[in-house]
CSV table of C-alpha atoms in Angstrom, one decimal:
chain,number,residue,atom,x,y,z
A,406,MET,CA,0.3,-13.4,63.0
A,407,LYS,CA,4.0,-14.1,63.5
A,408,LYS,CA,3.8,-17.1,61.1
A,409,ILE,CA,2.0,-15.0,58.4
A,410,MET,CA,4.7,-12.3,58.7
A,411,LEU,CA,7.5,-14.8,58.5
A,412,ILE,CA,6.0,-16.5,55.4
A,413,ALA,CA,5.5,-13.0,53.8
A,414,MET,CA,9.1,-12.1,54.5
A,415,MET,CA,10.3,-15.3,53.0
A,416,MET,CA,8.3,-14.8,49.9
A,417,ILE,CA,9.6,-11.3,49.4
A,418,ALA,CA,13.1,-12.5,49.9
A,419,MET,CA,12.7,-15.3,47.3
A,420,THR,CA,11.1,-13.1,44.7
A,421,ALA,CA,13.5,-10.2,45.3
A,422,SER,CA,16.4,-12.5,44.4
A,423,ALA,CA,14.8,-13.6,41.1
A,424,GLN,CA,16.8,-12.8,38.0
A,425,ARG,CA,15.5,-11.1,34.8
A,426,GLU,CA,15.6,-13.6,32.0
A,427,VAL,CA,16.8,-12.4,28.6
A,428,GLY,CA,13.9,-12.7,26.1
A,429,SER,CA,11.2,-12.5,28.8
A,430,LEU,CA,8.1,-10.5,28.3
A,431,THR,CA,6.1,-9.1,31.2
A,432,LEU,CA,2.9,-7.1,31.7
A,433,GLN,CA,2.8,-4.6,34.6
A,434,PRO,CA,-0.5,-3.1,35.7
A,435,LYS,CA,0.2,0.0,37.8
A,436,ILE,CA,-1.5,2.8,39.7
A,437,GLY,CA,-0.1,5.9,41.3
A,438,PHE,CA,-0.2,9.6,41.9
A,439,ASN,CA,0.8,12.7,39.8
A,440,GLY,CA,2.1,16.0,40.8
A,441,SER,CA,1.9,18.3,37.7
A,442,LEU,CA,2.0,22.0,36.9
A,443,LEU,CA,1.6,24.3,33.9
A,444,TYR,CA,5.0,26.1,34.0
A,445,MET,CA,5.7,29.6,32.8
A,446,ASP,CA,9.2,31.1,33.4
A,447,ASP,CA,7.9,34.5,34.5
A,448,LYS,CA,8.3,36.2,37.9
A,449,ASN,CA,4.7,37.5,37.6
A,450,VAL,CA,3.4,33.9,37.7
A,451,ASP,CA,3.2,31.6,40.7
A,452,ASN,CA,3.1,28.1,39.3
A,453,GLU,CA,1.4,25.7,41.7
A,454,THR,CA,1.3,21.9,41.5
A,455,PHE,CA,-1.9,19.9,40.9
A,456,GLY,CA,-2.4,16.4,42.2
A,457,GLY,CA,-4.1,13.6,40.3
A,458,PHE,CA,-4.5,9.9,39.6
A,459,ALA,CA,-2.4,7.8,37.2
A,460,GLY,CA,-3.1,4.3,36.2
A,461,GLY,CA,-2.6,1.8,33.4
A,462,ALA,CA,-0.2,-0.9,32.3
A,463,GLU,CA,3.2,-1.4,30.6
A,464,VAL,CA,4.7,-4.3,28.6
A,465,GLU,CA,8.4,-4.9,29.0
A,466,TYR,CA,10.8,-6.9,26.9
A,467,GLN,CA,14.1,-8.0,28.4
A,468,MET,CA,16.7,-7.7,25.7
A,469,LYS,CA,19.7,-8.1,28.0
A,470,ARG,CA,20.0,-8.8,31.7
A,471,TRP,CA,20.9,-5.1,32.2
A,472,PHE,CA,18.6,-3.6,29.5
A,473,SER,CA,15.0,-3.7,28.4
A,474,LEU,CA,12.5,-1.8,26.4
A,475,SER,CA,8.9,-1.0,27.6
A,476,ALA,CA,5.8,0.6,26.2
A,477,GLY,CA,2.7,1.5,28.2
A,478,LEU,CA,-0.8,2.9,28.1
A,479,MET,CA,-1.5,5.2,31.0
A,480,TYR,CA,-4.5,7.4,32.0
A,481,SER,CA,-3.0,10.5,33.6
A,482,LYS,CA,-4.9,13.4,35.4
A,483,GLU,CA,-2.7,16.5,35.1
A,484,GLY,CA,-3.1,20.3,35.1
A,485,GLY,CA,-2.0,23.3,37.0
A,486,LYS,CA,-3.0,26.3,39.1
A,487,ASN,CA,-1.4,29.6,38.5
A,488,LYS,CA,-1.7,32.9,40.2
A,489,ILE,CA,-1.1,36.0,38.1
A,490,LYS,CA,0.4,38.5,40.6
A,491,ASP,CA,-0.2,41.9,38.8
A,492,LEU,CA,-3.8,41.0,38.0
A,493,ASN,CA,-4.4,39.3,41.4
A,494,VAL,CA,-6.3,36.4,39.8
A,495,THR,CA,-5.8,32.6,39.9
A,496,GLU,CA,-6.6,30.3,37.0
A,497,LYS,CA,-6.8,26.5,37.2
A,498,VAL,CA,-7.2,23.8,34.6
A,499,GLU,CA,-7.5,20.0,34.8
A,500,LEU,CA,-6.1,18.1,31.8
A,501,ASP,CA,-6.6,14.3,31.4
A,502,TYR,CA,-4.4,12.4,29.0
A,503,ILE,CA,-4.0,9.0,27.6
A,504,ASN,CA,-0.2,8.7,27.6
A,505,ILE,CA,2.0,6.2,25.7
A,506,PRO,CA,5.4,6.1,27.4
A,507,VAL,CA,8.1,4.3,25.5
A,508,MET,CA,11.1,3.7,27.8
A,509,ALA,CA,14.6,2.4,27.7
A,510,ASN,CA,15.4,0.7,31.1
A,511,PHE,CA,18.9,0.2,32.3
A,512,TYR,CA,19.3,-2.2,35.3
A,513,VAL,CA,22.3,-0.8,37.1
A,514,TRP,CA,22.2,-2.9,40.3
A,515,LYS,CA,20.0,-5.9,41.1
A,516,GLY,CA,16.4,-4.6,40.8
A,517,LEU,CA,17.4,-0.9,40.5
A,518,ALA,CA,16.7,0.6,37.0
A,519,LEU,CA,17.3,4.0,35.5
A,520,LYS,CA,14.9,5.0,32.7
A,521,ILE,CA,14.6,7.5,29.9
A,522,GLY,CA,12.2,7.7,27.0
A,523,LEU,CA,9.5,9.7,25.0
A,524,GLN,CA,5.9,10.0,25.9
A,525,PRO,CA,3.2,11.1,23.4
A,526,GLY,CA,-0.1,12.0,25.0
A,527,PHE,CA,-3.6,12.6,23.8
A,528,LYS,CA,-6.0,14.8,25.6
A,529,VAL,CA,-9.3,13.2,26.5
A,530,ARG,CA,-10.8,15.7,29.0
A,531,GLU,CA,-10.2,19.3,30.1
A,532,LYS,CA,-11.9,21.4,32.8
A,533,PHE,CA,-11.2,25.1,33.2
A,534,ASP,CA,-11.7,27.2,36.3
A,535,VAL,CA,-10.8,30.7,35.1
A,536,PRO,CA,-12.2,33.9,36.6
A,537,ASN,CA,-14.1,36.1,34.2
A,538,ASN,CA,-11.4,38.8,33.9
A,539,ALA,CA,-11.1,40.8,30.6
A,540,ALA,CA,-7.5,41.8,31.5
A,541,LEU,CA,-6.5,38.2,32.0
A,542,ALA,CA,-8.0,37.1,28.7
A,543,ALA,CA,-6.2,39.9,26.9
A,544,SER,CA,-2.9,39.2,28.5
A,545,LYS,CA,-0.2,36.7,27.7
A,546,TYR,CA,-1.0,34.8,30.9
A,547,GLY,CA,-4.5,33.4,30.1
A,548,PHE,CA,-4.7,29.7,29.3
A,549,GLY,CA,-7.0,30.3,26.3
A,550,ASP,CA,-10.1,28.5,25.2
A,551,GLU,CA,-8.6,25.0,25.1
A,552,ALA,CA,-5.4,23.0,25.4
A,553,LYS,CA,-3.8,21.3,22.4
A,554,ASN,CA,-5.0,17.8,21.8
A,555,PHE,CA,-1.5,16.4,21.6
A,556,ASP,CA,1.2,16.5,24.2
A,557,LEU,CA,4.8,15.3,24.2
A,558,LYS,CA,7.1,14.7,27.2
A,559,MET,CA,10.5,13.2,27.9
A,560,PRO,CA,10.1,11.0,31.0
A,561,VAL,CA,13.2,10.0,33.1
A,562,GLY,CA,12.8,7.8,36.1
A,563,ILE,CA,14.1,5.4,38.6
A,564,SER,CA,12.5,2.1,39.8
A,565,TYR,CA,13.2,-0.8,42.0
A,566,ASP,CA,11.8,-4.3,41.6
A,567,PHE,CA,10.9,-6.1,44.8
A,568,GLY,CA,10.5,-9.3,42.9
A,569,SER,CA,7.3,-8.8,41.0
A,570,VAL,CA,6.4,-5.6,42.8
A,571,VAL,CA,7.8,-2.4,41.2
A,572,LEU,CA,8.0,1.0,42.8
A,573,GLU,CA,8.8,3.8,40.4
A,574,LEU,CA,9.3,7.5,40.4
A,575,ARG,CA,9.3,9.5,37.1
A,576,SER,CA,9.7,13.1,36.1
A,577,ALA,CA,8.4,14.1,32.7
A,578,PRO,CA,9.1,17.7,31.5
A,579,GLY,CA,7.1,18.8,28.6
A,580,LEU,CA,8.7,19.3,25.2
A,581,ILE,CA,5.9,21.3,23.5
A,582,LYS,CA,3.6,24.2,24.6
A,583,THR,CA,0.3,23.1,26.1
A,584,PHE,CA,-1.8,26.0,24.7
A,585,LYS,CA,-1.6,27.7,21.3
A,586,GLY,CA,0.1,31.1,21.5
A,587,LYS,CA,1.0,30.7,25.2
A,588,ASP,CA,4.2,29.9,26.9
A,589,TYR,CA,2.9,27.3,29.4
A,590,THR,CA,4.5,23.9,29.4
A,591,ASN,CA,2.9,20.9,31.1
A,592,ALA,CA,5.4,19.1,33.4
A,593,CYS,CA,4.6,16.1,35.6
A,594,GLY,CA,6.1,14.0,38.3
A,595,GLN,CA,4.6,10.5,38.9
A,596,LEU,CA,4.9,7.9,41.7
A,597,THR,CA,3.5,4.4,40.9
A,598,ILE,CA,3.4,0.9,42.2
A,599,GLY,CA,2.9,-2.0,39.9
A,600,TYR,CA,3.0,-5.8,39.7
A,601,LYS,CA,4.7,-7.8,36.9
A,602,PHE,CA,3.1,-10.8,35.3
A,603,ALA,CA,5.1,-13.1,33.0
A,604,LEU,CA,3.8,-13.3,29.5
A,605,LYS,CA,6.7,-15.2,28.1
């Protein structure tokens, strides 16, 4: 067991010291966990987070040692649970998206990178759990019959490369309203772990 642990530590140390080559192209499958909410800035609404799965892959092109561009395809389970205080009702919705994050990555120290980009998303599934309440439906707080098919967020994040293994944390506030005629915005935080494979 001690020999296996020693070999593993040596491999981590060797890969962690590897340099990013200018012109390299990598593929990174990744999986993780979302914490999302449908946010409305209203004291009458308790916005509660909703947990869900995230998974997909990103391709990254290293333009400089300190800078790269990446684009991905991610399945993301998002949504929210909101309590409307004056009506004493709680509404919940699950929203699944295919997201396409396009990111600028700035490597500021060794494997540490700061990231910012744009993320269009396309709804592939929705599931509502809304009480049958006429007052809720008639108010400004109801989600409505369905969410918009298109979503747009601005993800910002931080990651660290442990050699080929990448641990990343992103926050992605929504830039557009999630429902027609309602003030809810879909915001999402995401923690993922991935592994980089060299393509070039």
